[in-house]
Short mmCIF file of C-alpha atoms and ligand atoms in Angstrom, two decimals:
data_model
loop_
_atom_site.label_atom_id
_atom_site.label_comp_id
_atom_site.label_asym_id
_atom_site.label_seq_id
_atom_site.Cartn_x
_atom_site.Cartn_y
_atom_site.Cartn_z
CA UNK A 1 118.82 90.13 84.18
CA UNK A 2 118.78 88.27 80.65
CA UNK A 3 115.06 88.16 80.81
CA UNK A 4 114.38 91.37 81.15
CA UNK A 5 113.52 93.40 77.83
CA UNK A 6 114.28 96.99 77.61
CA UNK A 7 111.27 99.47 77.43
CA UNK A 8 112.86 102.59 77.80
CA UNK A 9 114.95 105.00 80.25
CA UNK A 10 113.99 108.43 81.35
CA UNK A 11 116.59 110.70 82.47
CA UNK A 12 117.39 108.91 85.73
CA UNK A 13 115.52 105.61 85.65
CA UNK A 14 115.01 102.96 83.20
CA UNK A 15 111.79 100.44 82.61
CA UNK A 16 112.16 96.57 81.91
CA UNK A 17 109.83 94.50 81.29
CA UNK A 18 110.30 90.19 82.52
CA UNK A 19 108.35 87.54 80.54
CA UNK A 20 105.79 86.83 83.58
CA UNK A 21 104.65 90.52 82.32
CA UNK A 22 105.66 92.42 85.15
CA UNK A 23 107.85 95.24 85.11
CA UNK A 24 111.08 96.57 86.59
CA UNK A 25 111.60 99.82 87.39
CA UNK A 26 115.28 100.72 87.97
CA UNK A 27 116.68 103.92 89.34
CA UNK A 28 119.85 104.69 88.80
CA UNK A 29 122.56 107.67 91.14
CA UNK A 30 121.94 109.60 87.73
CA UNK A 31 121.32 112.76 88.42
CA UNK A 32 119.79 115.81 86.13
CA UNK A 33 119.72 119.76 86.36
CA UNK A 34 118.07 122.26 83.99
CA UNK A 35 116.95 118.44 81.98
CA UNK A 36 120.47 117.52 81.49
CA UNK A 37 121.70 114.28 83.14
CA UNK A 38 124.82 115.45 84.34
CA UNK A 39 128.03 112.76 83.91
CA UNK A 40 128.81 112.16 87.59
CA UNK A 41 126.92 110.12 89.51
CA UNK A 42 125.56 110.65 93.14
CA UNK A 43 126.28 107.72 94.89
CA UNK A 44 123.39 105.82 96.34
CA UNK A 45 120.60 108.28 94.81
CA UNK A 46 118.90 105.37 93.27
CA UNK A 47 119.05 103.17 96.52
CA UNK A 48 117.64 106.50 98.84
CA UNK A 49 114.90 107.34 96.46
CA UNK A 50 113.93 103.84 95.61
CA UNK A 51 113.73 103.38 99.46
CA UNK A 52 111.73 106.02 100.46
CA UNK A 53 109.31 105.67 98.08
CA UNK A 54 108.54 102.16 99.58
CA UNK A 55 108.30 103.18 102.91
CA UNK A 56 105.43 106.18 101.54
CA UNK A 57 103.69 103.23 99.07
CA UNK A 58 102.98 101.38 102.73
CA UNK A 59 101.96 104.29 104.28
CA UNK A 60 99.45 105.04 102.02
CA UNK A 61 98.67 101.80 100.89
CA UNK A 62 94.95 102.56 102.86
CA UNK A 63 94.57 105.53 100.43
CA UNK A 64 95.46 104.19 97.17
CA UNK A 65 96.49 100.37 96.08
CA UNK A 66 100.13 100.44 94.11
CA UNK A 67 101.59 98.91 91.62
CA UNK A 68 104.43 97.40 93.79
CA UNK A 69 104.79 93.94 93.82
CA UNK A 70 108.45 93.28 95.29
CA UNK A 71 111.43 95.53 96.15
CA UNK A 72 113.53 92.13 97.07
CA UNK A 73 113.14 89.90 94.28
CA UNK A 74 115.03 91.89 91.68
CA UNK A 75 118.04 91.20 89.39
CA UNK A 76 121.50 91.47 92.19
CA UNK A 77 122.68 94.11 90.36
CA UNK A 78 119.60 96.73 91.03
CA UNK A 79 119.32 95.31 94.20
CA UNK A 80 117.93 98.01 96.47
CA UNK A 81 117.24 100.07 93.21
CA UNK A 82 114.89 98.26 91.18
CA UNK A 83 110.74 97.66 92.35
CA UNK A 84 109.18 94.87 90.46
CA UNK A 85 105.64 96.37 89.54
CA UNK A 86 102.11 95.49 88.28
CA UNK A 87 101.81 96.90 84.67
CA UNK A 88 99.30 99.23 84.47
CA UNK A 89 97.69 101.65 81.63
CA UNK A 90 98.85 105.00 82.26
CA UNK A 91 96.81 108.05 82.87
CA UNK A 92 97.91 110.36 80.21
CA UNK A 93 97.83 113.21 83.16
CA UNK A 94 100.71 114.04 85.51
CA UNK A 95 98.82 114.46 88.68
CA UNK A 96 100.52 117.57 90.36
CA UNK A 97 99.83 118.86 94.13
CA UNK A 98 100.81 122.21 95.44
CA UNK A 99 100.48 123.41 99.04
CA UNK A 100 102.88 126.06 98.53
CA UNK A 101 103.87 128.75 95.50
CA UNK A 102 106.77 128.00 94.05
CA UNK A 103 108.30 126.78 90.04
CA UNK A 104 106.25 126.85 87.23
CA UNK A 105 103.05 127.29 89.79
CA UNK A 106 104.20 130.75 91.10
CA UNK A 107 105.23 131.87 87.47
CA UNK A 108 101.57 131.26 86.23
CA UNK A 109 99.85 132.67 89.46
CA UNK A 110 102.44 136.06 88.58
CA UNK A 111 101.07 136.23 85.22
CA UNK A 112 97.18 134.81 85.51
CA UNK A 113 96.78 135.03 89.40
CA UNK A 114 95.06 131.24 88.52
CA UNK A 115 97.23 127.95 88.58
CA UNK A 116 95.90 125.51 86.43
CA UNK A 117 92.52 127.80 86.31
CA UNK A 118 92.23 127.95 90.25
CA UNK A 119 91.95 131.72 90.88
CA UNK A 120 94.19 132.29 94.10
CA UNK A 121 94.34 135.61 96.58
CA UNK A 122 96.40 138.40 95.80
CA UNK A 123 99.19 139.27 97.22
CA UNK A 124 100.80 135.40 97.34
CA UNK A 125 105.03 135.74 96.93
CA UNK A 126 107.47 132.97 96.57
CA UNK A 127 107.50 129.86 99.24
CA UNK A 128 103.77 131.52 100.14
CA UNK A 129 101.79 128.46 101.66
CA UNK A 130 98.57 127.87 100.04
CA UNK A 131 95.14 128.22 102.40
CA UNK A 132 94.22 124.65 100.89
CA UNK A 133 96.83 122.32 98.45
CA UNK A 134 95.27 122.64 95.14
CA UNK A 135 95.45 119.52 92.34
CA UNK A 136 97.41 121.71 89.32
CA UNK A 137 97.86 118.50 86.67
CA UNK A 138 99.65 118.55 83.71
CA UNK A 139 100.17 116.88 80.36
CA UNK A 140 103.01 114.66 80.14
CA UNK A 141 105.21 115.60 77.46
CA UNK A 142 107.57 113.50 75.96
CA UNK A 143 111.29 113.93 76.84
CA UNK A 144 112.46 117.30 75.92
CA UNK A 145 109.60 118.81 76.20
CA UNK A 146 107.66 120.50 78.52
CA UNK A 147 104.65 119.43 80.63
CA UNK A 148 101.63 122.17 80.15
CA UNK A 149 99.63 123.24 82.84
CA UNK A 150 95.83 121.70 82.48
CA UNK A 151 92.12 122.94 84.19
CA UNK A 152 90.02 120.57 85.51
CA UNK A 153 88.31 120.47 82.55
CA UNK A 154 90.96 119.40 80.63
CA UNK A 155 91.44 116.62 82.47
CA UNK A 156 87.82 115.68 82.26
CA UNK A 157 87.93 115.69 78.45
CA UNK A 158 90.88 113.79 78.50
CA UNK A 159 89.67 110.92 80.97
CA UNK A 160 85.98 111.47 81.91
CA UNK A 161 84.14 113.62 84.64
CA UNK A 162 84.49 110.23 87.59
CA UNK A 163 88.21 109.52 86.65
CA UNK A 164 88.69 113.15 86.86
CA UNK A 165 87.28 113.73 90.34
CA UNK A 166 89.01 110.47 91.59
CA UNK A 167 92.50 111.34 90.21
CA UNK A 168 92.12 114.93 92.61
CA UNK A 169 90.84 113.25 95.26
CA UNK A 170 93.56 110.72 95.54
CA UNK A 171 96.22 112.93 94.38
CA UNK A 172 95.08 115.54 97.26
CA UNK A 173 94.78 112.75 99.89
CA UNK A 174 98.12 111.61 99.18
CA UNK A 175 99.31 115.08 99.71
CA UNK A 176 97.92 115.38 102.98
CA UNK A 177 99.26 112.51 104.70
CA UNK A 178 102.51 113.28 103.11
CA UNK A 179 102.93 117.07 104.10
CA UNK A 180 101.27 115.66 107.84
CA UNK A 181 104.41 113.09 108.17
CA UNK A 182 106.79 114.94 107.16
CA UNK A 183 105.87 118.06 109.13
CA UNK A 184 106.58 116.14 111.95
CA UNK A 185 109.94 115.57 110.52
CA UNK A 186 110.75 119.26 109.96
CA UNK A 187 110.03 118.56 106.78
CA UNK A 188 107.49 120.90 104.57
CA UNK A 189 106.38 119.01 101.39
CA UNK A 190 105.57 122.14 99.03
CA UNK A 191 104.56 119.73 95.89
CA UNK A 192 104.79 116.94 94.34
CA UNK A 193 103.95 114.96 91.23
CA UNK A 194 102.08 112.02 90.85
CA UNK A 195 101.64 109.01 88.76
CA UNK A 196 98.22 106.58 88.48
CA UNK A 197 97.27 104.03 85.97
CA UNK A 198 94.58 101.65 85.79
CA UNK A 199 94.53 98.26 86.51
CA UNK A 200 92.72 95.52 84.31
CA UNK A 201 89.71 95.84 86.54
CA UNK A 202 89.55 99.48 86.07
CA UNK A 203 90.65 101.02 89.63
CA UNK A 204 93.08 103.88 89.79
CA UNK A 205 96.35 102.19 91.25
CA UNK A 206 99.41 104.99 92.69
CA UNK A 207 102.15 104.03 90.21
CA UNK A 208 105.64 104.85 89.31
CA UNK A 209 107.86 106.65 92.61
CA UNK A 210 105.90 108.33 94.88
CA UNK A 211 106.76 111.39 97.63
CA UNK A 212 110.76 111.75 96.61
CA UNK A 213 112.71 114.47 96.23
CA UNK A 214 112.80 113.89 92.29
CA UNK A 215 109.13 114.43 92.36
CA UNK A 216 108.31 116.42 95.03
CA UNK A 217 110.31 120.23 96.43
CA UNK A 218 111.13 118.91 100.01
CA UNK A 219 112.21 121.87 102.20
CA UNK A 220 113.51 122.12 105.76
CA UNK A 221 111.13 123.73 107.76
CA UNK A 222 113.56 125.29 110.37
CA UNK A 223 114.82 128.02 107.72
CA UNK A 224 111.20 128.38 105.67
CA UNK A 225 110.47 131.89 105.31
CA UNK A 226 107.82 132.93 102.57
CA UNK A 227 109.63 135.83 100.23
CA UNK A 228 112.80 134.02 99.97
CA UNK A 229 113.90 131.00 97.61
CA UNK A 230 113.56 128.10 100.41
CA UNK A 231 116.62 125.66 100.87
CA UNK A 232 115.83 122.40 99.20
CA UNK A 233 116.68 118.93 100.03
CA UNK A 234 116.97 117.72 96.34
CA UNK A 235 119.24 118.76 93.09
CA UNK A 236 118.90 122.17 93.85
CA UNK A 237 122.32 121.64 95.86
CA UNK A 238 123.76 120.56 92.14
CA UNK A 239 121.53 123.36 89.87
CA UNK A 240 123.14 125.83 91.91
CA UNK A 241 126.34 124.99 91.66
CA UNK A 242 125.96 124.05 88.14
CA UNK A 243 124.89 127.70 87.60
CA UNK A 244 128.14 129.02 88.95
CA UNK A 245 130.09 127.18 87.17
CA UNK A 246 128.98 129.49 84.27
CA UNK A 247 127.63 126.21 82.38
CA UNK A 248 125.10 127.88 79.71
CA UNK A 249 122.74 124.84 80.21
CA UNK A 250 123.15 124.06 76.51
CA UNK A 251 126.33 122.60 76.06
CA UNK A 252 128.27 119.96 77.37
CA UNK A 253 127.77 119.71 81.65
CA UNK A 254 130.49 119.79 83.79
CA UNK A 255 132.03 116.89 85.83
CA UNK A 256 130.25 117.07 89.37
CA UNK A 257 133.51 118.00 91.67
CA UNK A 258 133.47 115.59 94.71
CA UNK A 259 132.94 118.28 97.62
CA UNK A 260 129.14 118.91 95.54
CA UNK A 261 128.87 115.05 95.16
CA UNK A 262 129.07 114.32 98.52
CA UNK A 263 126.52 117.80 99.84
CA UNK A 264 124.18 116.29 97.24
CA UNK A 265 124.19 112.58 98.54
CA UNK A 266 124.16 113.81 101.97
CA UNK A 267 121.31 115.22 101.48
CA UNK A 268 119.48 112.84 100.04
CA UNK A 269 120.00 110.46 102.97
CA UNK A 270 119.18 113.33 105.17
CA UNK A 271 115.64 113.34 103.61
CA UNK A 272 115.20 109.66 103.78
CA UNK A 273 116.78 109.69 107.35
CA UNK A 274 114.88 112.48 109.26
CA UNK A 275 111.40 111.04 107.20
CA UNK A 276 111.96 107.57 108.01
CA UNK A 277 113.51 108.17 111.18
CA UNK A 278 115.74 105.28 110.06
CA UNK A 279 119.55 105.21 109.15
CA UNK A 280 120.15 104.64 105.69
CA UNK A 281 121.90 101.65 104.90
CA UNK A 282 123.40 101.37 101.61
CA UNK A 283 123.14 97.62 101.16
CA UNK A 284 126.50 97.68 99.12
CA UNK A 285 129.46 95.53 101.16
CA UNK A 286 131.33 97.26 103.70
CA UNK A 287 135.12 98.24 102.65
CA UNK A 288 137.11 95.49 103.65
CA UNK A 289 138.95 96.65 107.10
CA UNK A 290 141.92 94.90 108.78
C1 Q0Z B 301 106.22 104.32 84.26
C2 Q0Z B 301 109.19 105.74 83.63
C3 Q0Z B 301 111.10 104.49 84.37
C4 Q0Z B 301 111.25 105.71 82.37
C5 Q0Z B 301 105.68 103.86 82.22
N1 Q0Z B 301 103.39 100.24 86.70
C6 Q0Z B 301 103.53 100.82 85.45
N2 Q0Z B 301 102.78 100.36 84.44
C7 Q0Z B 301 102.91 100.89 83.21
N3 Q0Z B 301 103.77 101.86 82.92
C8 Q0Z B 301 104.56 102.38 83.89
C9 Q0Z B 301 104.45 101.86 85.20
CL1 Q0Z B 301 105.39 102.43 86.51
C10 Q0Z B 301 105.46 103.47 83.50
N4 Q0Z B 301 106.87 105.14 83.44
C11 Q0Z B 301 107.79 106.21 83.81
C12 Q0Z B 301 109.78 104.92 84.54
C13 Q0Z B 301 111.83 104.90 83.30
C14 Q0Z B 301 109.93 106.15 82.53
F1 Q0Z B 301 111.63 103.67 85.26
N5 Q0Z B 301 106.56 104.88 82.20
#
């Protein structure tokens, strides 16, 4: 861990960097609501969401190359947590997907009836699944701030007509076989946010985390009923709760009682479980028993 240099943490993960160059992406059981990390861990968040994202990177590894270039050989103390990763130049565009209405997506459809300048039908409500997922980017704005919708167009200025085009295309593709797997989970994938950079040679590499519940709304399919705010399997569990604790979102967050901790990890691992159709194993050492 010594030779790793800091580069800098987001809310939940931080960014090393080791002198071969490569990087090291850490999540930590950090967990945020309403962009406030919240002081009580979720036990194994960073292990479940560092996980799945693996098991999606090989599943769409014929899609998209990524920057992965070892989950194993990491520092002990992120082990499980931590993917060493190619460093790449970033496209300055968060590449969002949405194949249902919901967040900031149905809030611009209720004022514009256009996301990101794609006109939809009338008549769409909350949870409404969209005929085709459309490729709704954004800027990335620095922490604190808030990532703006951007057209098409925008994107092309920003990165050129070919990197454009490529960035939907992979960004939709990746959707696809997502929402297709995890249908067949029970799980409906409304959106989710992806990251891309370049590599030396100039192709588009799938960077960052990819198909988790901190960048995608994962929602059990069994209770899915367009009209209604749909269950979620991420820190909605938390928001909620957060919001009746009367917390004014500006102030100091409360302490995460353990009853909520527990919901929340639980269902995290039920995510990673019913997707993977694997148990999740935490990798820490059993309790001693005797
Ligand atoms: C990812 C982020 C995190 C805070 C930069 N392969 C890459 N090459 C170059 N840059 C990045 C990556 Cl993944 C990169 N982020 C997001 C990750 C903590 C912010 F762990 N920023």
């Amino acid at each position: 861990m010594r030779d790793f240099r800091h580069l800098h943490s987001g809310k939940v993960r931080d960014l090393y960097e080791s002198p071969d160059g490569l990087l090291l992406m850490v999540a930590s059981d950090r967990i945020s609501a309403y962009d406030v990390v919240l002081p009580t861990p979720i036990p194994d968040k960073g292990r479940v969401l560092t996980q799945l994202s693996l098991w999606w990177f090989e599943r769409l590894a014929d899609l998209v190359p990524n920057h992965v270039v070892s989950a194993t050989d990491v520092p002990p103390e992120f082990a499980g947590r931590a993917i060493r990763c190619r460093r790449l130049e970033m496209v300055p565009v968060e590449c969002v997907v949405r194949g249902y209405l919901t967040g900031s997506g149905l809030a611009e459809y209720a004022t514009s009836g256009a996301v990101c300048g794609i006109r939809l039908p009338p008549g769409l409500v909350e949870g409404s699944r969209l005929e085709m997922p459309i490729f709704t980017p954004t800027t990335k704005a620095p922490i604190g701030q808030h990532d703006a919708p951007m057209t098409f167009d925008d994107v092309v200025d920003a990165v050129g007509w070919d990197t454009a085009d490529e960035l939907r295309t992979i960004s939709i593709q990746v959707y696809h076989r997502g929402a297709e797997l995890a249908a067949r989970r029970g799980i409906i994938i409304a959106d989710t946010k992806l990251e891309v950079g370049w590599a030396p040679d100039g192709t588009l590499v799938l960077a960052d985390e990819v198909l988790t519940p901190d960048s995608s709304r994962f929602w059990p399919a069994d209770t899915y009923e367009p009209g209604r705010r749909p269950q979620s399997f991420d820190k909605q569990y938390v928001r909620d709760w957060a919001a009746r604790t009367g917390w004014d979102r500006t102030g100091p967050p409360p302490e995460i009682p353990d009853a909520v901790v527990e919901a929340t990890r639980a269902r995290y691992t039920e995510a990673y479980e019913r997707l993977t159709g694997a148990p999740f194993a935490s990798g820490r050492p059993a309790p001693a028993t005797g």
